[in-house]
Coordinates of C-alpha atoms and ligand atoms in Angstrom, one line a residue:
M15 CA -81.8 -49.7 43.1
A16 CA -78.8 -48.5 41.1
R17 CA -79.3 -48.2 37.3
V18 CA -77.4 -51.0 35.4
V19 CA -75.5 -50.1 32.3
V20 CA -74.7 -53.2 30.2
V21 CA -71.9 -52.9 27.7
S22 CA -71.2 -55.4 24.9
N23 CA -69.7 -55.3 21.5
R24 CA -73.0 -55.8 19.7
V25 CA -76.4 -54.4 20.9
A26 CA -79.5 -56.4 19.9
V27 CA -82.0 -53.6 19.4
P28 CA -85.2 -55.6 19.2
N29 CA -86.0 -56.7 15.6
R30 CA -89.1 -58.2 14.2
D31 CA -87.9 -61.5 12.9
G32 CA -86.5 -62.8 16.1
T33 CA -84.0 -65.1 14.3
R34 CA -80.8 -63.7 15.7
A35 CA -78.4 -66.5 16.6
G36 CA -76.0 -65.9 19.4
G37 CA -75.8 -66.7 23.1
L38 CA -74.7 -63.3 24.4
E39 CA -77.7 -61.5 22.8
V40 CA -80.1 -64.1 24.1
V41 CA -78.7 -63.9 27.7
I42 CA -78.5 -60.1 27.9
G43 CA -81.8 -59.6 26.2
S44 CA -83.4 -61.9 28.8
Y45 CA -81.8 -60.0 31.7
L46 CA -82.8 -56.5 30.4
K47 CA -86.4 -57.7 29.7
R48 CA -86.8 -58.1 33.5
N49 CA -84.4 -55.6 35.0
Q50 CA -84.4 -52.7 32.5
G51 CA -81.4 -50.3 32.3
I52 CA -79.1 -49.2 29.5
W53 CA -77.5 -51.4 26.8
F54 CA -74.5 -49.7 25.1
G55 CA -72.4 -51.0 22.3
W56 CA -71.6 -51.1 18.6
S57 CA -74.5 -50.3 16.2
G58 CA -73.5 -53.0 13.7
R59 CA -72.7 -50.2 11.1
T60 CA -69.3 -49.4 9.8
V61 CA -68.9 -45.9 8.3
A62 CA -66.4 -43.5 6.8
K63 CA -64.5 -41.0 8.9
G64 CA -66.7 -38.1 10.0
E65 CA -69.9 -40.1 9.6
E66 CA -69.9 -41.9 13.0
V67 CA -73.2 -41.4 14.9
T68 CA -74.2 -42.4 18.4
R69 CA -77.9 -43.1 18.7
K70 CA -80.3 -43.6 21.6
V71 CA -83.5 -45.6 21.3
E72 CA -86.0 -46.5 24.0
H73 CA -87.9 -49.8 23.8
A74 CA -90.0 -51.4 26.6
G75 CA -88.2 -49.6 29.4
V76 CA -84.7 -50.3 28.0
T77 CA -82.5 -47.6 26.6
Y78 CA -80.3 -48.8 23.7
I79 CA -77.3 -46.6 22.9
T80 CA -75.4 -47.7 19.8
T81 CA -72.3 -46.2 18.2
D82 CA -70.9 -46.6 14.7
L83 CA -67.3 -47.7 14.1
L84 CA -64.9 -46.7 11.3
R85 CA -64.3 -49.5 8.8
A86 CA -60.6 -49.8 9.6
D87 CA -61.2 -49.8 13.3
F88 CA -63.8 -52.6 13.0
Q89 CA -61.5 -54.6 10.8
E90 CA -58.6 -54.5 13.4
Y91 CA -60.7 -54.6 16.6
Y92 CA -63.3 -57.2 15.7
N93 CA -62.2 -59.3 12.7
G94 CA -58.6 -58.9 13.6
F95 CA -57.7 -59.0 17.3
A96 CA -60.9 -60.2 18.9
N97 CA -61.8 -62.9 16.4
R98 CA -58.4 -64.0 15.0
M99 CA -56.4 -63.8 18.2
L100 CA -58.5 -63.8 21.3
W101 CA -61.3 -66.1 20.2
P102 CA -58.9 -68.9 19.2
I103 CA -56.6 -68.6 22.1
L104 CA -59.4 -68.5 24.7
H105 CA -60.9 -71.6 23.0
Y106 CA -57.5 -73.4 23.3
R107 CA -56.8 -73.2 19.6
L108 CA -53.3 -71.7 19.5
D109 CA -52.9 -73.2 16.0
L110 CA -55.5 -70.8 14.6
A111 CA -54.3 -67.6 16.4
E112 CA -52.8 -64.9 14.2
F113 CA -51.2 -62.0 16.0
S114 CA -50.7 -58.6 14.5
S115 CA -49.6 -55.6 16.6
R116 CA -51.6 -53.4 14.3
D117 CA -54.8 -55.3 15.2
M118 CA -54.0 -55.1 18.9
A119 CA -53.5 -51.3 18.6
G120 CA -57.0 -51.2 16.9
Y121 CA -58.5 -53.3 19.6
L122 CA -57.1 -51.0 22.4
R123 CA -58.2 -47.9 20.4
V124 CA -61.8 -49.1 20.0
N125 CA -62.0 -49.9 23.7
E126 CA -60.9 -46.3 24.4
L127 CA -63.4 -45.0 21.9
F128 CA -66.2 -47.0 23.6
A129 CA -65.1 -45.4 26.9
D130 CA -65.1 -41.9 25.5
R131 CA -68.6 -42.4 24.0
L132 CA -70.1 -44.1 27.0
K133 CA -68.8 -41.7 29.7
P134 CA -71.2 -38.8 28.9
F135 CA -74.2 -41.1 29.6
L136 CA -73.0 -42.3 33.0
K137 CA -74.4 -41.1 36.3
P138 CA -72.3 -41.4 39.5
D139 CA -74.2 -44.3 41.1
D140 CA -74.7 -46.4 37.9
V141 CA -73.4 -49.9 38.0
L142 CA -71.6 -51.0 34.9
W143 CA -71.6 -54.5 33.5
V144 CA -69.2 -55.2 30.6
H145 CA -69.5 -58.4 28.6
D146 CA -67.1 -60.6 26.8
Y147 CA -63.7 -60.9 25.1
H148 CA -64.1 -57.9 22.8
L149 CA -64.0 -55.6 25.8
L150 CA -61.3 -56.9 28.2
P151 CA -59.6 -53.5 28.6
L152 CA -62.7 -51.3 28.7
G153 CA -62.6 -51.2 32.5
K154 CA -59.1 -49.8 32.4
A155 CA -60.0 -47.2 29.7
L156 CA -63.0 -46.1 31.9
R157 CA -60.8 -45.8 35.0
E158 CA -58.3 -43.7 33.0
R159 CA -61.1 -41.3 32.3
G160 CA -62.0 -41.0 35.9
V161 CA -64.9 -43.4 36.1
E162 CA -65.0 -44.7 39.7
N163 CA -68.4 -46.5 39.5
K164 CA -68.6 -50.2 40.3
I165 CA -67.6 -52.1 37.1
G166 CA -68.1 -55.8 36.6
F167 CA -67.0 -58.0 33.7
F168 CA -68.4 -61.3 32.6
L169 CA -66.6 -63.7 30.1
H170 CA -69.1 -65.8 28.1
I171 CA -66.4 -68.0 26.6
P172 CA -63.7 -70.2 28.1
F173 CA -60.6 -68.9 29.9
P174 CA -57.6 -71.2 29.4
P175 CA -54.7 -72.0 31.7
P176 CA -51.7 -69.5 32.0
D177 CA -49.5 -71.6 29.6
M178 CA -52.0 -70.8 26.8
L179 CA -52.8 -67.2 27.9
T180 CA -49.1 -66.3 27.9
C181 CA -48.8 -67.3 24.2
L182 CA -50.8 -64.1 23.6
P183 CA -48.1 -61.5 22.8
K184 CA -48.2 -58.6 25.2
H185 CA -50.8 -60.4 27.3
E186 CA -50.4 -57.9 30.1
R187 CA -52.0 -55.2 27.9
T188 CA -55.2 -57.2 27.5
I189 CA -55.5 -60.0 30.1
L190 CA -54.0 -58.1 33.0
S191 CA -56.2 -55.1 32.3
L192 CA -59.0 -57.2 33.9
C193 CA -57.6 -56.0 37.3
H194 CA -59.3 -52.7 36.7
Y195 CA -62.7 -54.3 37.3
D196 CA -64.3 -54.8 40.7
L197 CA -65.6 -58.2 39.8
V198 CA -64.8 -60.6 37.0
G199 CA -67.3 -63.4 36.4
F200 CA -66.8 -66.7 34.6
Q201 CA -69.0 -69.6 33.5
T202 CA -67.2 -72.3 35.5
N203 CA -64.8 -72.8 38.4
N204 CA -62.2 -74.1 36.0
D205 CA -62.2 -70.8 34.1
A206 CA -62.0 -68.8 37.4
D207 CA -59.1 -71.0 38.7
N208 CA -57.2 -70.3 35.4
L209 CA -57.4 -66.5 36.0
A210 CA -56.4 -67.0 39.7
D211 CA -53.4 -69.1 38.5
Y212 CA -52.4 -66.4 35.9
L213 CA -52.6 -63.6 38.5
S214 CA -50.7 -65.6 41.2
H215 CA -48.0 -67.3 39.1
E216 CA -47.5 -65.1 36.1
C217 CA -48.2 -61.7 37.7
R218 CA -47.2 -62.6 41.3
M219 CA -50.2 -60.8 42.6
P220 CA -51.1 -61.3 46.2
S221 CA -54.5 -62.9 47.0
R222 CA -56.5 -63.7 50.0
D223 CA -58.3 -66.8 48.9
R224 CA -57.7 -67.2 45.1
R225 CA -60.9 -65.3 44.6
T226 CA -59.8 -61.9 45.9
F227 CA -56.7 -60.2 44.5
I228 CA -55.0 -57.0 45.6
A229 CA -54.1 -55.0 42.4
G230 CA -52.4 -51.8 43.5
S231 CA -55.1 -49.7 45.2
R232 CA -57.9 -51.8 43.9
T233 CA -59.4 -55.1 44.9
L234 CA -60.4 -57.6 42.2
R235 CA -62.9 -60.3 43.0
I236 CA -63.5 -63.4 40.9
G237 CA -66.8 -65.2 40.8
V238 CA -68.6 -68.0 39.0
F239 CA -72.0 -67.3 37.4
P240 CA -73.0 -70.0 35.0
V241 CA -75.6 -68.8 32.5
G242 CA -78.8 -70.7 32.3
V243 CA -82.1 -70.6 30.3
E244 CA -85.7 -69.8 31.1
M245 CA -86.7 -73.4 31.9
A246 CA -90.5 -73.2 32.4
E247 CA -91.0 -70.6 29.7
F248 CA -89.0 -72.5 27.2
E249 CA -90.9 -75.7 28.0
R250 CA -94.2 -73.9 27.4
L251 CA -92.9 -72.4 24.1
A252 CA -91.8 -75.8 22.9
R253 CA -95.1 -77.5 23.8
R254 CA -97.0 -74.8 21.9
T255 CA -94.8 -74.7 18.8
K256 CA -94.6 -78.4 18.3
R257 CA -98.1 -78.0 16.7
T258 CA -97.2 -75.1 14.4
A259 CA -97.2 -75.5 10.6
V260 CA -93.4 -75.2 10.2
V261 CA -92.6 -77.9 12.8
R262 CA -95.5 -80.2 11.6
E263 CA -94.1 -79.9 8.0
V264 CA -90.7 -81.0 9.2
L265 CA -92.1 -83.9 11.1
N266 CA -94.3 -85.0 8.2
S267 CA -91.3 -85.0 5.9
L268 CA -89.5 -87.4 8.2
S269 CA -92.0 -90.2 7.4
E270 CA -91.9 -91.6 11.0
R271 CA -88.1 -91.6 11.2
S272 CA -86.5 -90.4 14.4
M273 CA -84.7 -87.1 14.3
I274 CA -81.4 -86.0 15.9
I275 CA -80.9 -82.3 16.1
G276 CA -77.8 -80.0 16.2
V277 CA -78.0 -76.2 16.4
D278 CA -74.8 -74.2 16.3
R279 CA -73.5 -71.0 14.9
L280 CA -71.0 -72.0 12.1
D281 CA -67.9 -71.8 14.3
Y282 CA -64.8 -74.1 14.6
S283 CA -65.3 -74.2 18.4
K284 CA -68.5 -76.1 17.9
G285 CA -66.8 -79.2 16.5
L286 CA -69.1 -79.6 13.5
G287 CA -66.6 -81.4 11.2
L288 CA -65.8 -84.1 13.8
R289 CA -69.5 -84.4 14.7
V290 CA -70.5 -85.1 11.1
R291 CA -67.7 -87.6 10.9
A292 CA -68.9 -89.2 14.1
F293 CA -72.4 -89.5 12.6
E294 CA -70.8 -91.1 9.5
Q295 CA -69.1 -93.6 11.8
F296 CA -72.4 -94.2 13.6
L297 CA -74.1 -95.2 10.3
G298 CA -71.1 -97.4 9.4
T299 CA -70.9 -99.2 12.8
Y300 CA -74.6 -99.5 13.6
P301 CA -76.2 -100.3 10.2
R302 CA -79.6 -101.0 11.7
W303 CA -80.2 -97.2 12.0
R304 CA -79.6 -96.6 8.3
G305 CA -82.8 -95.2 6.8
A306 CA -84.4 -95.0 10.3
V307 CA -82.9 -91.7 11.6
T308 CA -82.4 -88.3 10.2
Y309 CA -79.9 -85.8 11.6
L310 CA -81.0 -82.2 11.2
Q311 CA -78.1 -79.7 11.6
I312 CA -79.1 -76.0 11.8
T313 CA -76.1 -73.9 11.4
P314 CA -76.5 -70.1 10.7
R315 CA -73.3 -68.6 9.2
S316 CA -71.2 -66.3 11.4
R317 CA -68.1 -64.3 10.8
S318 CA -67.9 -65.4 7.1
E319 CA -65.6 -62.5 6.3
I320 CA -62.8 -64.3 8.3
R321 CA -60.8 -66.7 6.2
E322 CA -60.7 -69.6 8.7
Y323 CA -64.5 -69.5 8.8
A324 CA -64.9 -69.6 5.0
D325 CA -62.4 -72.6 4.8
M326 CA -64.3 -74.4 7.6
E327 CA -67.6 -73.9 5.9
R328 CA -66.3 -75.4 2.7
R329 CA -64.9 -78.4 4.5
I330 CA -68.1 -79.1 6.4
D331 CA -70.1 -78.8 3.1
E332 CA -67.9 -81.4 1.6
T333 CA -68.1 -83.8 4.5
V334 CA -71.9 -83.6 4.7
G335 CA -72.0 -84.2 0.9
R336 CA -69.8 -87.2 1.3
V337 CA -71.9 -88.8 4.0
N338 CA -75.1 -88.2 2.2
G339 CA -73.6 -89.6 -1.0
R340 CA -72.2 -92.7 0.7
Y341 CA -75.2 -93.7 2.9
G342 CA -78.2 -91.8 1.4
E343 CA -80.9 -93.3 -0.7
A344 CA -83.4 -91.8 -3.2
S345 CA -86.0 -91.9 -0.3
W346 CA -83.7 -90.9 2.6
T347 CA -81.1 -88.2 3.2
P348 CA -79.1 -89.0 6.4
I349 CA -78.0 -85.4 7.1
R350 CA -80.1 -82.3 6.5
Y351 CA -77.7 -79.4 6.8
V352 CA -79.1 -75.9 6.6
N353 CA -77.3 -72.6 6.9
R354 CA -80.3 -70.3 7.5
P355 CA -81.4 -69.3 11.0
Y356 CA -84.9 -70.3 12.3
S357 CA -87.0 -68.4 14.8
R358 CA -86.6 -69.2 18.4
T359 CA -90.1 -70.6 18.6
T360 CA -89.5 -73.0 15.6
L361 CA -86.2 -74.1 17.3
A362 CA -88.1 -74.9 20.5
G363 CA -90.6 -77.1 18.6
L364 CA -87.8 -78.8 16.7
Y365 CA -85.9 -79.6 19.9
R366 CA -89.0 -81.1 21.4
S367 CA -89.5 -83.3 18.3
S368 CA -86.0 -84.7 18.3
R369 CA -85.1 -88.0 19.9
A370 CA -81.6 -86.8 20.7
A371 CA -79.5 -83.6 20.5
L372 CA -75.8 -83.7 19.4
V373 CA -74.0 -80.9 21.2
T374 CA -70.3 -81.6 20.8
P375 CA -68.2 -78.4 20.9
L376 CA -64.5 -78.9 21.2
R377 CA -64.6 -76.1 23.8
D378 CA -67.5 -73.9 24.9
G379 CA -67.9 -71.3 27.6
M380 CA -71.3 -72.8 28.5
N381 CA -73.5 -73.8 25.5
L382 CA -77.1 -72.7 25.7
V383 CA -78.4 -75.1 23.0
A384 CA -77.7 -78.0 25.4
K385 CA -79.8 -76.4 28.1
E386 CA -82.6 -75.2 25.7
Y387 CA -82.9 -78.8 24.4
I388 CA -83.4 -80.1 28.0
A389 CA -85.9 -77.4 28.8
A390 CA -87.9 -78.1 25.6
Q391 CA -88.5 -81.8 26.2
D392 CA -91.8 -83.5 27.0
P393 CA -91.2 -84.9 30.5
E394 CA -93.4 -87.9 29.7
D395 CA -91.3 -88.8 26.6
P396 CA -88.0 -86.9 26.7
G397 CA -85.2 -87.0 24.2
V398 CA -81.5 -87.6 25.1
L399 CA -78.8 -85.0 25.3
I400 CA -75.4 -86.0 24.0
L401 CA -73.0 -83.4 25.3
S402 CA -69.3 -82.7 25.0
R403 CA -67.4 -82.9 28.3
F404 CA -65.6 -79.7 27.2
A405 CA -68.7 -77.5 27.2
G406 CA -69.2 -75.4 30.4
A407 CA -72.7 -76.9 30.5
A408 CA -71.2 -80.4 31.3
V409 CA -70.6 -79.2 34.9
E410 CA -74.4 -79.1 35.5
C411 CA -75.5 -81.7 32.9
Q412 CA -73.9 -84.7 34.5
A413 CA -77.0 -86.8 33.7
A414 CA -76.5 -86.2 29.9
L415 CA -74.5 -88.7 27.9
L416 CA -71.1 -86.9 28.2
V417 CA -68.7 -87.6 25.4
N418 CA -65.2 -86.6 24.3
P419 CA -65.9 -84.9 20.9
Y420 CA -62.4 -86.0 19.6
D421 CA -63.3 -89.7 20.1
Q422 CA -65.6 -90.4 17.0
E423 CA -66.2 -94.0 18.1
A424 CA -67.4 -92.9 21.5
V425 CA -69.7 -90.3 20.0
A426 CA -71.1 -92.9 17.5
A427 CA -71.7 -95.3 20.4
A428 CA -73.4 -92.5 22.4
I429 CA -75.8 -91.9 19.4
D430 CA -76.7 -95.6 19.4
Q431 CA -77.2 -95.5 23.1
A432 CA -79.4 -92.4 23.0
L433 CA -81.6 -93.8 20.2
S434 CA -81.9 -97.2 22.0
M435 CA -82.5 -95.8 25.5
P436 CA -85.6 -97.1 27.3
L437 CA -88.2 -94.7 28.4
D438 CA -87.6 -95.0 32.2
E439 CA -83.9 -94.2 31.8
R440 CA -84.7 -91.2 29.5
C441 CA -87.2 -89.9 32.1
G442 CA -84.7 -90.4 35.0
R443 CA -81.9 -88.5 33.2
H444 CA -84.3 -85.8 32.0
S445 CA -85.8 -85.1 35.5
A446 CA -82.3 -85.0 37.0
L447 CA -81.2 -82.5 34.4
V448 CA -84.4 -80.4 34.8
K449 CA -83.8 -80.3 38.6
V450 CA -80.3 -79.0 38.3
L451 CA -81.0 -76.5 35.5
S452 CA -84.1 -75.1 37.2
E453 CA -81.9 -74.2 40.2
N454 CA -79.9 -72.0 37.9
D455 CA -82.6 -70.4 35.8
I456 CA -81.5 -67.4 33.8
K457 CA -83.9 -65.2 35.7
D458 CA -81.6 -65.2 38.7
W459 CA -78.3 -64.9 36.8
G460 CA -78.2 -61.1 36.2
P461 CA -79.5 -60.1 39.6
R462 CA -77.0 -62.5 41.2
F463 CA -74.1 -60.9 39.3
V464 CA -75.2 -57.4 40.0
A465 CA -75.7 -58.2 43.7
A466 CA -72.2 -59.7 43.9
L467 CA -70.8 -56.6 42.2
T468 CA -72.4 -54.2 44.6
N469 CA -72.1 -56.5 47.7
P470 CA -68.8 -58.5 48.1
A471 CA -70.3 -60.9 50.6
E472 CA -72.7 -62.1 47.9
A473 CA -69.8 -62.8 45.5
K474 CA -68.2 -65.2 48.0
R475 CA -71.5 -66.9 48.6
W476 CA -72.1 -67.5 44.9
S477 CA -68.6 -68.6 44.1
R478 CA -68.8 -71.2 46.9
R479 CA -72.2 -72.4 45.6
A480 CA -71.4 -72.7 41.9
S481 CA -70.1 -76.2 41.3
G482 CA -67.5 -77.4 38.9
Ligands
GDG513 C1 -71.5 -67.6 23.7 C2 -70.6 -68.7 24.2 C3 -72.2 -69.3 25.9 C4 -78.6 -70.7 17.3 N1 -79.1 -70.8 16.0 C5 -80.2 -70.1 16.0 C6 -80.4 -69.5 17.2 N2 -79.4 -69.9 18.0 C7 -79.3 -69.5 19.4 C8 -79.4 -70.7 20.3 C9 -78.7 -70.2 21.6 C10 -77.7 -69.3 21.0 O1 -78.1 -68.9 19.7 C11 -76.3 -69.9 20.9 O2 -75.8 -69.9 22.2 P1 -74.6 -70.9 22.6 O3 -74.4 -70.8 24.1 O4 -74.9 -72.2 22.1 O5 -73.3 -70.3 21.8 P2 -72.6 -68.9 21.4 O6 -73.4 -68.1 20.4 O7 -71.2 -69.3 21.0 O8 -72.6 -68.1 22.8 C12 -71.3 -69.8 24.8 C13 -73.1 -68.1 25.5 O9 -72.3 -67.1 24.8 C14 -73.9 -67.5 26.6 O10 -73.1 -67.1 27.7 O11 -73.1 -70.3 26.4 O12 -70.5 -70.8 25.4 O13 -69.8 -69.2 23.1 O14 -79.6 -69.5 22.4 O15 -80.7 -71.1 20.4 N3 -81.4 -68.7 17.5 C15 -82.3 -68.5 16.5 N4 -82.2 -69.1 15.3 C16 -81.2 -69.9 14.9 O16 -81.1 -70.4 13.8 N5 -83.4 -67.7 16.8

């Protein structure tokens, strides 16, 4: 078996507290735990010129290679182009995108720097697997340095239609550079179709079947590989941790009230402001639930150094305060809003203790919280998932209560429906969801992608099988 070299912006070198919040780290960590290999990326440190270090650490069969970035490079590449331009555009938020050619130059420069620093570690038969929007042009930079290995790319976040992609100034320098990969993977067929449309209509690139494109002397294949979760392991973890002191303490503090849970990084794509307003509407429209249900929203901060994130944080704080002030009582706080991260085990126990989960992103590549919530439930007495139709997870989670997150009345009605749902309907929906999600356990995700990268016939098979 060829050695797999995973490349992502951030490398999660195992830490002791286990409270890191972020889908990509969870997914890659779970792949490398079983399949070993190398994980290359940024160390998380920014340094002054001349102080950059590339380090190599071995842990449980995985080699972690991390590299420092200069402060200015990080600012332009990460805070600038990746998170103020690509992240909003790829999440259909043209209104929040801020272009600067200086940031784009920094983005391209850091991708070249990654290629320079990675190349000395590569062996001729290594298979490279690059992750996410920070590294769209890394394949091109590696090819320019003579790397002829198989290189695949997986996008964890949504990929919008060409009309939006082409709002990205000089999009050929970033989006079109995907053609230097052998395989580009997406979460859903919708995302894959959008790249096919961009290549066919915008770039007039010939294709055989909208999943295979001829780009000069190279062939680019497009596939669909929805990320999943470890279903059985997560259920076991949730069963065990429901009895731990932290989870028991939360449950005791509810005084027999039902709990609704939300868990999201603090990000505008997650639709938190609208969600809190929908909960407010729910309390207004269905007064019988006042005092009978508590909504726990766990929201670790992310990217606080970017202005839009700081503004959003303030607005959500104000909305939560308003709802609690309007409906709360001395003995009951409707919304418990916490910005600190919890351990994965505590989260699992809290999911299992919640009567419903509110997962209402405005756009999401997949959304692992939705799947983790389903995995964590007690099959004899499961809670109900309320899920945005704009999360990639909605393709598989048709048995959830699917909602339009922009429609506050509909979300409020779905909360009422979830809390009133009879046991047999809850069990029926839950077993349908478990069946679908177990067929796409995260254990198979990485091997599937790597097989498709190294064996084109596999790619076709998987893109036909993946629904949506
Ligand atoms: C990107 C895409 C795609 C959250 N809070 C805590 C915590 N988390 C964990 C969750 C979950 C992960 O972080 C979040 O994953 P999501 O999928 O919900 O969202 P993103 O971080 O935006 O992930 C997304 C994903 O990549 C994978 O491809 O699904 O669409 O945007 O696992 O449980 N973990 C801990 N403490 C917390 O407080 N330990």
